[in-house]
Short mmCIF file of C-alpha atoms in Angstrom, two decimals:
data_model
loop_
_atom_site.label_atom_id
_atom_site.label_comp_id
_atom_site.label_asym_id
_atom_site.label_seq_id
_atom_site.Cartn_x
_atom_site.Cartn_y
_atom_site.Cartn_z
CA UNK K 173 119.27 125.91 98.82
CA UNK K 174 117.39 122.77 97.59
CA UNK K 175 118.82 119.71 98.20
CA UNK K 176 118.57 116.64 95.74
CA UNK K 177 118.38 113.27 96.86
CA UNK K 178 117.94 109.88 95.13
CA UNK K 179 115.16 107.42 96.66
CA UNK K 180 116.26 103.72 95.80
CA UNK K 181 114.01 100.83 95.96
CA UNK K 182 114.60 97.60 97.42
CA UNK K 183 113.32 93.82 97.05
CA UNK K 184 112.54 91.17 100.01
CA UNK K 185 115.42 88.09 99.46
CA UNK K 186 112.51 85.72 101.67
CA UNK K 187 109.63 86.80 103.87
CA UNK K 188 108.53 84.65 106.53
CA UNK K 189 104.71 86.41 107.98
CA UNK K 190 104.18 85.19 111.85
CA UNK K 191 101.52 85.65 113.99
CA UNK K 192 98.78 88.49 114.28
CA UNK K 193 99.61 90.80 117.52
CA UNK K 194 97.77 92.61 120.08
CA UNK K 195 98.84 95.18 118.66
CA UNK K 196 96.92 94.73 114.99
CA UNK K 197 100.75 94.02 113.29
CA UNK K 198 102.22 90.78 112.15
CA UNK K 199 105.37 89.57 113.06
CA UNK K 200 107.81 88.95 110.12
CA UNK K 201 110.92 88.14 109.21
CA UNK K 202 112.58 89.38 105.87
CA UNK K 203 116.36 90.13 104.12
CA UNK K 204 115.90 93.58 102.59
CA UNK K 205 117.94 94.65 99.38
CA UNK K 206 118.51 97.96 97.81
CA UNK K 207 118.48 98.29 94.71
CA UNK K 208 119.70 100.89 92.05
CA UNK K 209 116.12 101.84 90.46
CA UNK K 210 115.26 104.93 92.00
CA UNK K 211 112.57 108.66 92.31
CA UNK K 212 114.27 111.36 92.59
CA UNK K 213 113.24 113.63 95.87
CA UNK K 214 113.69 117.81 95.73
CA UNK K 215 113.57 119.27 99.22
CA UNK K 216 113.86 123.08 99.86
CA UNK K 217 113.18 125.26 103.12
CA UNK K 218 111.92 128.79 102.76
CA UNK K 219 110.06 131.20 104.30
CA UNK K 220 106.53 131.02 105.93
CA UNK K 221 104.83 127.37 107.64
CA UNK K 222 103.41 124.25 106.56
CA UNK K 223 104.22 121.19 103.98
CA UNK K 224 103.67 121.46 100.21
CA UNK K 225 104.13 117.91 98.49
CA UNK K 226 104.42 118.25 94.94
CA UNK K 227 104.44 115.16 92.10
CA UNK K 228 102.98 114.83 88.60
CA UNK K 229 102.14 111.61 89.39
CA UNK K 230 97.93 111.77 90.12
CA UNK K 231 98.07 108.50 91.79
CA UNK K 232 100.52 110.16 94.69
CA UNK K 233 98.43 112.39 97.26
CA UNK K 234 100.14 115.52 98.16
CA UNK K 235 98.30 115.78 101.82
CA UNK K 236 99.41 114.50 105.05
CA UNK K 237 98.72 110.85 103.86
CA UNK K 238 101.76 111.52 102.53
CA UNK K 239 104.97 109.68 103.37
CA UNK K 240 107.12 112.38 102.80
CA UNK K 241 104.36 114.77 104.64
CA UNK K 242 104.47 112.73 107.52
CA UNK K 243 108.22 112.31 107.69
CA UNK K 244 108.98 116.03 107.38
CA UNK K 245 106.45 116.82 110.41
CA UNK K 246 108.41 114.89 112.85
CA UNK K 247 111.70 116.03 111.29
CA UNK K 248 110.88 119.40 111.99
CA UNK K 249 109.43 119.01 115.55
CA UNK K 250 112.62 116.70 116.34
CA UNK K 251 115.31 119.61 114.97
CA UNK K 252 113.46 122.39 116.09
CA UNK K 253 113.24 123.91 113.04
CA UNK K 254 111.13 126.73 111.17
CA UNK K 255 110.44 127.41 107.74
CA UNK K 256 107.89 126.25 104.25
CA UNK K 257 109.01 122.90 103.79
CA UNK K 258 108.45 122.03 99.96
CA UNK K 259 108.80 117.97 99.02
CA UNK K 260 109.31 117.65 95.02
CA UNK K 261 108.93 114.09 93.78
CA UNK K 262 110.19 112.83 90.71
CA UNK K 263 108.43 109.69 90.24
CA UNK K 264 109.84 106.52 88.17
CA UNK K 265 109.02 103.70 90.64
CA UNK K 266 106.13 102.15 90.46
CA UNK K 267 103.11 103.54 93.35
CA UNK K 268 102.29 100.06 94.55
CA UNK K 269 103.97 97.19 93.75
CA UNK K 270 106.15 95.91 96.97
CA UNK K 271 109.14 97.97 95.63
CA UNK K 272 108.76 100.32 99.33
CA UNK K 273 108.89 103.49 96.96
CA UNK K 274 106.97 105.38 99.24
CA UNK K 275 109.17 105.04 102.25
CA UNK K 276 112.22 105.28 100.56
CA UNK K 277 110.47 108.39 99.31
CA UNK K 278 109.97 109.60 103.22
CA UNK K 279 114.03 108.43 104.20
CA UNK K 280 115.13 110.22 101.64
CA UNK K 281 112.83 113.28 102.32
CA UNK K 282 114.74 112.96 106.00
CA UNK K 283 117.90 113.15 104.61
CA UNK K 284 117.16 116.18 102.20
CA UNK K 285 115.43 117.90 105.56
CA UNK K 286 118.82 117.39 107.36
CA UNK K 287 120.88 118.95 104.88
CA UNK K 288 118.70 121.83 103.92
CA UNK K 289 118.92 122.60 107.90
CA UNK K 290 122.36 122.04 108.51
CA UNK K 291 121.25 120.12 111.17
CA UNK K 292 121.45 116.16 111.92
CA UNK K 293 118.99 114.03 114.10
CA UNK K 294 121.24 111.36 115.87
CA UNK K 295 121.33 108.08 114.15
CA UNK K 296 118.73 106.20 116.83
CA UNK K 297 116.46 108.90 116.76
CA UNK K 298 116.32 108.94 113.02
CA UNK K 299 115.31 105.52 113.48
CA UNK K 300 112.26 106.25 115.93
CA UNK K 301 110.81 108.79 113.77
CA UNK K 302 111.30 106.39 110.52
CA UNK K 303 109.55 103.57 112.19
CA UNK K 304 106.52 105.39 113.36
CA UNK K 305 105.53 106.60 109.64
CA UNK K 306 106.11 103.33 108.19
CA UNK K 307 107.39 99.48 108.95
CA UNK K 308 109.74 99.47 106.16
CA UNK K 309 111.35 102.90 106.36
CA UNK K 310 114.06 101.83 108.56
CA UNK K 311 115.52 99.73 106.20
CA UNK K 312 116.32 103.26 103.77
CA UNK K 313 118.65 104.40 106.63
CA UNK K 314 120.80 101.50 106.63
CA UNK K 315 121.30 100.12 102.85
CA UNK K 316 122.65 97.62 100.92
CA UNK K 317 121.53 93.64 102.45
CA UNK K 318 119.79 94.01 105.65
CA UNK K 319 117.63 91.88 107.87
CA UNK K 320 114.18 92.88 109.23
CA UNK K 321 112.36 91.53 111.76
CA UNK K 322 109.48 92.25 114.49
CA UNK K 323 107.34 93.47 111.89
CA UNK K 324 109.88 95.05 109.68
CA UNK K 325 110.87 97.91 111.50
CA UNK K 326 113.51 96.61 113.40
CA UNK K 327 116.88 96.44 111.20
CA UNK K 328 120.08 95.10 111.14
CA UNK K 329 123.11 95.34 108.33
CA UNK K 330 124.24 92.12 107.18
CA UNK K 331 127.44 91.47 104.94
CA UNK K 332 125.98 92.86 102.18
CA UNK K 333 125.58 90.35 98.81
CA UNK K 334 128.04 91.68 95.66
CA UNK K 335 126.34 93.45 93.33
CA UNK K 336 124.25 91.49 90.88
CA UNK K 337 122.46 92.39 87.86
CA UNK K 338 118.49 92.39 88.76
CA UNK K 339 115.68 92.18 86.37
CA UNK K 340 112.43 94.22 88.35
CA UNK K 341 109.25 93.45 86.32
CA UNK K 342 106.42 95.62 87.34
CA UNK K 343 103.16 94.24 86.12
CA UNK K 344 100.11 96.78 85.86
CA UNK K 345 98.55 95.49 88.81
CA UNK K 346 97.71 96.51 91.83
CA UNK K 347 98.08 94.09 95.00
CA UNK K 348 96.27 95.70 98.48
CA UNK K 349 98.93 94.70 101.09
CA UNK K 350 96.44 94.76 103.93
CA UNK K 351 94.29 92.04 101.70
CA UNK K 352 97.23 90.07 101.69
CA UNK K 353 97.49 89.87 104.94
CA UNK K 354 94.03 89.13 105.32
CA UNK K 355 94.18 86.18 103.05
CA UNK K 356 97.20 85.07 104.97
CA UNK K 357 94.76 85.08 108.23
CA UNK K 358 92.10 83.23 106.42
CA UNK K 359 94.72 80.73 104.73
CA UNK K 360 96.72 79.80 108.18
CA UNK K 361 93.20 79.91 110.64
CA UNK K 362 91.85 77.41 108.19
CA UNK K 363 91.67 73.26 108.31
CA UNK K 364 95.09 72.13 109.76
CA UNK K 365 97.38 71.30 106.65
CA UNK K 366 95.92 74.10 104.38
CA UNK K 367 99.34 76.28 104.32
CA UNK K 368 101.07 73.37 103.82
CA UNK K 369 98.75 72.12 100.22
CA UNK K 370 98.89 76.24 99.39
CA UNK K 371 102.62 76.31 99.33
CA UNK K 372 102.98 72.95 97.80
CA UNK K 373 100.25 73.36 95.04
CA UNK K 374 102.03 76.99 94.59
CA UNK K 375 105.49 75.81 94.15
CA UNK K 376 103.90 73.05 91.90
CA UNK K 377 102.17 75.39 89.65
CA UNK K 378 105.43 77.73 89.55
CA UNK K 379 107.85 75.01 88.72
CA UNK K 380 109.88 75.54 92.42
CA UNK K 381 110.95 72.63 93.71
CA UNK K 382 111.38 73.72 96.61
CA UNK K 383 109.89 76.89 98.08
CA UNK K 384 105.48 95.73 102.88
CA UNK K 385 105.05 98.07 102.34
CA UNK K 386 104.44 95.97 105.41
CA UNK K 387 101.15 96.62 108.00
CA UNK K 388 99.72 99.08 105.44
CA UNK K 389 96.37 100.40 106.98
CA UNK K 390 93.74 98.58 105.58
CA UNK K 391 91.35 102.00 106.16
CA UNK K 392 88.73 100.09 108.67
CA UNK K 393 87.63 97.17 106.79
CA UNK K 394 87.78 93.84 108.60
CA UNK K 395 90.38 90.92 108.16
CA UNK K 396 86.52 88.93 107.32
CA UNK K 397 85.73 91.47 105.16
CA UNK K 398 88.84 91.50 103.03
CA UNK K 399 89.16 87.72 102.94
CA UNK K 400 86.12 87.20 101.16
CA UNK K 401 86.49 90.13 98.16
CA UNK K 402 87.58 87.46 95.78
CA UNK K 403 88.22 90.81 93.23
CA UNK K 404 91.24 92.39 92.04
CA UNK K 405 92.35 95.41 94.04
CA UNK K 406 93.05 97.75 91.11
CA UNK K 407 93.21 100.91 92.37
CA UNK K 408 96.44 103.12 93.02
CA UNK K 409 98.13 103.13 95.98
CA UNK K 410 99.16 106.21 98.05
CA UNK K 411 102.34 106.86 98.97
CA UNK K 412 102.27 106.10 102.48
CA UNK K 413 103.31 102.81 102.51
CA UNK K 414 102.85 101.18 105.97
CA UNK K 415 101.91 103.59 108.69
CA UNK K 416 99.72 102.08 110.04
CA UNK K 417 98.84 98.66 111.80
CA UNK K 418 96.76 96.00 109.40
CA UNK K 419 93.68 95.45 111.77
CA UNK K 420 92.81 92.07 112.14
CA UNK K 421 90.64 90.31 114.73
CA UNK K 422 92.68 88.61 117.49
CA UNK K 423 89.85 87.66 120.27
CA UNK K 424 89.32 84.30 118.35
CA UNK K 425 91.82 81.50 118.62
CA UNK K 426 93.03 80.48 115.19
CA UNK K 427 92.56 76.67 114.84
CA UNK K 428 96.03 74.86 114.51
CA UNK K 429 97.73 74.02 111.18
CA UNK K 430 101.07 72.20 110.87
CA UNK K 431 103.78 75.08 110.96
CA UNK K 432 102.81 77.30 114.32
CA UNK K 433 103.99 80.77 112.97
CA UNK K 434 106.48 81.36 115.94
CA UNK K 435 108.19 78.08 114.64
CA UNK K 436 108.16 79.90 111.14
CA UNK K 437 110.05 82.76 112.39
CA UNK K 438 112.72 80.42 114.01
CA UNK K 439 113.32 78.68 111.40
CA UNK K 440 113.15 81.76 108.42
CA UNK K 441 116.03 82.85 111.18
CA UNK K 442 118.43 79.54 111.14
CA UNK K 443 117.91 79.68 107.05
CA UNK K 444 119.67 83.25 106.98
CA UNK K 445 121.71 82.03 109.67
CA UNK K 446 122.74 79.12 107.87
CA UNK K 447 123.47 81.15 104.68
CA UNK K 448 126.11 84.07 107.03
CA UNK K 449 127.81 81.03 108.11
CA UNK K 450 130.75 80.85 105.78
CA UNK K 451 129.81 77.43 105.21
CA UNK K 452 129.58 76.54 101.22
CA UNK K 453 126.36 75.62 100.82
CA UNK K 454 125.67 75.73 97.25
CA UNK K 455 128.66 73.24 97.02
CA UNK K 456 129.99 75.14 94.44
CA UNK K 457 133.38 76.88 94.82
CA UNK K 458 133.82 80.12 93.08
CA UNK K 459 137.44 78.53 92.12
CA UNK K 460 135.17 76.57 89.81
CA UNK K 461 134.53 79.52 87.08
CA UNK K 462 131.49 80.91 89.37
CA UNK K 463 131.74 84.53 90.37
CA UNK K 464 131.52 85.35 94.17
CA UNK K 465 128.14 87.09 93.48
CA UNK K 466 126.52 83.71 92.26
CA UNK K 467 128.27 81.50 94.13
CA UNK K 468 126.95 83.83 97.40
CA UNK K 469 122.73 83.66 95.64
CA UNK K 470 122.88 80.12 95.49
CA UNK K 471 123.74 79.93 98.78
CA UNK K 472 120.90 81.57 99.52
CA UNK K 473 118.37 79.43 97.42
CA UNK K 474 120.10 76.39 99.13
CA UNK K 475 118.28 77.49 102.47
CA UNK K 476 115.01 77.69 100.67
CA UNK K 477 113.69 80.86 101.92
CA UNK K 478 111.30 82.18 100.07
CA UNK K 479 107.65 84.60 99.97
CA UNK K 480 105.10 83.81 102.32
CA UNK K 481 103.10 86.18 100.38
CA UNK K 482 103.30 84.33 97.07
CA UNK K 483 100.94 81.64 98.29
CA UNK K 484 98.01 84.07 99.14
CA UNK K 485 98.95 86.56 95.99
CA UNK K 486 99.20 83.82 93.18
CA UNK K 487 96.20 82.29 93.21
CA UNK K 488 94.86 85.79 92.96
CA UNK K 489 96.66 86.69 90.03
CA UNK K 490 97.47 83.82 88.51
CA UNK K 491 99.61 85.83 86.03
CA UNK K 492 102.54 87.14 88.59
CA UNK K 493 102.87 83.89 88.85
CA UNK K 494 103.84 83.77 84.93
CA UNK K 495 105.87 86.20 85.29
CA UNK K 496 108.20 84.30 87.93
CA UNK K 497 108.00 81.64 86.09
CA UNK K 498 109.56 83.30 82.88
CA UNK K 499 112.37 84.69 84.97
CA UNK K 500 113.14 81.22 86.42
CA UNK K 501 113.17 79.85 82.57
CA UNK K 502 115.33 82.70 81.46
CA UNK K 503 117.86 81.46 83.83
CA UNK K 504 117.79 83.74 87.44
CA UNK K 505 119.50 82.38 89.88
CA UNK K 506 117.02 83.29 92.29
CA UNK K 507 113.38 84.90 91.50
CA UNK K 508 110.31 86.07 93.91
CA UNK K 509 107.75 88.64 94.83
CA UNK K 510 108.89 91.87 96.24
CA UNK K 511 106.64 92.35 99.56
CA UNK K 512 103.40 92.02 98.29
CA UNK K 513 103.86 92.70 95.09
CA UNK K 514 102.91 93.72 92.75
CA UNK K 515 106.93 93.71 91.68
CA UNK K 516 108.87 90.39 91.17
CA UNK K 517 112.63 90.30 90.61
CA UNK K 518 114.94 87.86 89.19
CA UNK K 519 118.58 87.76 90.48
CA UNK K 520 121.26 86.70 87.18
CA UNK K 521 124.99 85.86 86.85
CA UNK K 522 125.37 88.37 84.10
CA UNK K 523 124.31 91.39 82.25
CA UNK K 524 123.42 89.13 79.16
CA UNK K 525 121.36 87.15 80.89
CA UNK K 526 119.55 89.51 82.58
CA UNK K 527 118.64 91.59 79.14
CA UNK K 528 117.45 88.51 77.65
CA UNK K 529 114.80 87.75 80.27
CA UNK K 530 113.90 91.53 80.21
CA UNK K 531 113.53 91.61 76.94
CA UNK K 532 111.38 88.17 76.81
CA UNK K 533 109.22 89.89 79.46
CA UNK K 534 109.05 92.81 77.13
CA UNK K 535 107.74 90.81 74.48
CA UNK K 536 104.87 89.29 76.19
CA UNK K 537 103.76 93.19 77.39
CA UNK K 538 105.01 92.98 81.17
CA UNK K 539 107.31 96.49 82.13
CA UNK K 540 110.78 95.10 83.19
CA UNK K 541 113.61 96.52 83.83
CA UNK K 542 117.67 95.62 84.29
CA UNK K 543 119.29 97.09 87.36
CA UNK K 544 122.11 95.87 89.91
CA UNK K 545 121.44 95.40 93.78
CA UNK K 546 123.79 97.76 95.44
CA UNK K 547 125.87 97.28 98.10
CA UNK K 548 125.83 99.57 101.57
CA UNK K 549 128.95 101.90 100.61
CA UNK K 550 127.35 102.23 97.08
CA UNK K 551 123.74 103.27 98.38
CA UNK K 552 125.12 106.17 100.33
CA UNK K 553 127.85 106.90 97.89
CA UNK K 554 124.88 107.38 95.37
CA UNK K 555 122.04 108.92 97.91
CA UNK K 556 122.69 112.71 97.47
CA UNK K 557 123.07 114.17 94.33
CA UNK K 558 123.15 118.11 95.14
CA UNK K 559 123.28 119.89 98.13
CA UNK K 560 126.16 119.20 100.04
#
């Protein structure tokens, strides 16, 4: 019996990129957010071997680059299972744009696999086997606001934020995560105080005052390499989105700047832990005529986290920048890149507000979208649709 399953997307509330490992991974810091935009996956079982992945979506590869290929391998191996494993995907998310379509694609693929079987993977192991296809798949099995750290795999559930109306614009371009990380090498390796001038000059230019899809393979070019293509990355994205390390040399020192990036991760950690504290530190009581919701967001823009991949992936394209701009103008309590991007989303107070900066986005030819971020009892309330 096929199984139907929705695949929601989520946005990055702050990203704080650390140093490059041994290992050819970056360590990071990030609040994940699901929210209610969403493919839909079709899973069935039947008789015979192998993996069909099927999508009318060109820019999706149905071999075993796949997400959703890759996920259902291990799945099968893990359960013991037999059978013609066929993956349909429905797509309505954007292929690369920091939304983590592709491994919400693979989690929900998982989930489908489970219930087709009749069997279930224990909850850590499902976590193994997410991890090693991609650094943000973990995230998919746990829903609603969660924190991510080594270099996104590793998750934990916060108290998730109310749900608030969203505004995902999803400009036509396409952002190469593993270039963004490459920038970020060439950025923070470069005269000491030149992170510092990018983030000021890019808060400057945005009109902040204040301040993955992770690791995707970056298919053997160098960090060098990649750091000097001053071009536009334009082409689609597959759906694998982060299996494997971003290489990067790490045999030469990186010359000093002012914020050492373990110091970055400690303090991207005492600004979430500042904002769980209970402690009001919007200074605005929700007894005042605020709503819990936006009372709770700005909180959370009090601590001034924020995108460390905004200040590598504006100057770039000058016109996401624009487009974060317009949201902040139209009112959002809080606005950013999602991962890399190319996605940026706009948190507002209300429904109205959040159709009028849609609509404004509309108007000047960007796709955007209203949606809600979804709490943890909603995401899996809302995850299967047939099948049971």
């Amino acid at each position: 019996m096929p199984v139907t399953v929705r695949s929601f997307a989520k946005i990055n509330l702050g990203l704080s990129i650390g140093a490059l490992r041994p290992d050819g991974f970056h360590d990071l810091r990030t609040v994940y957010q699901t929210i209610a935009l969403h493919d839909m996956i079709r899973v069935q079982v039947g008789r015979g071997t192998g993996i069909e992945i099927h999508c009318d979506d060109l820019r999706v590869p149905n071999d075993a680059t796949n997400t959703c290929y890759r996920i259902a391998e291990r799945v099968m191996v893990a359960l013991q299972a037999g059978g013609r494993v066929t993956v349909t995907i429905e797509k309505c998310l954007p292929v690369q744009g920091g939304l983590g379509a592709g491994s919400g694609n693979a989690v929900a693929t998982l989930i489908g696999l489970e219930r087709a079987l009749k069997k279930k993977l224990r909850g850590t192991e499902r976590l193994h086997l997410a991890a090693e296809v991609g650094s943000d798949l973990p995230l998919f099995l746990v829903g609603g606001t969660v924190l991510g750290v080594g270099h996104g795999e590793e998750v934990y559930p916060l108290p998730d934020l109310p749900a608030t109306i969203c505004v995902v614009a999803t400009p036509e371009i396409g952002v190469s995560t593993p270039k963004a990380f490459a920038d970020w090498d060439a950025m923070t390796a470069g005269a000491p105080g030149e992170a510092e001038n990018h983030r000021l000059a890019e808060n400057h230019r945005s009109g902040d005052p204040g301040g993955h899809d992770f690791s995707r393979a970056n298919n053997g070019e160098s960090t060098a390499a990649l750091a000097a293509e001053g071009t536009a990355e334009l082409r689609p994205a597959r759906t694998a989105e982060g299996g494997r390390p971003h290489v990067g040399r790490v045999d030469t020192p990186a010359k000093l700047t002012p914020a050492d990036p373990s110091d970055r991760m400690i303090e991207f950690g005492r600004m979430v832990s500042a904002w769980l504290s209970g402690q009001p530190l919007s200074g605005v009581p929700v007894s005042q005529g605020r709503g819990r919701a936006e009372t709770s967001l700005l909180d959370l823009v009090r601590t001034g986290i924020e995108n460390d991949f905004e200040q590598v992936v504006f100057p770039k394209y000058p016109e996401l920048r624009e487009v974060k701009s317009v949201l902040t103008k139209a009112g959002a309590l809080y606005a950013s890149l999602s991962g890399s991007g190319s996605a940026l989303y706009g948190l507002f107070a209300s429904p109205a507000a959040g159709q009028k900066a849609a609509a404004r986005l509309q108007r000047d030819g960007i796709p955007a979208v209203v949606t809600k971020t979804m709490t943890r009892q909603q995401y899996w309330k809302k995850f299967l649709v047939s099948g049971f």
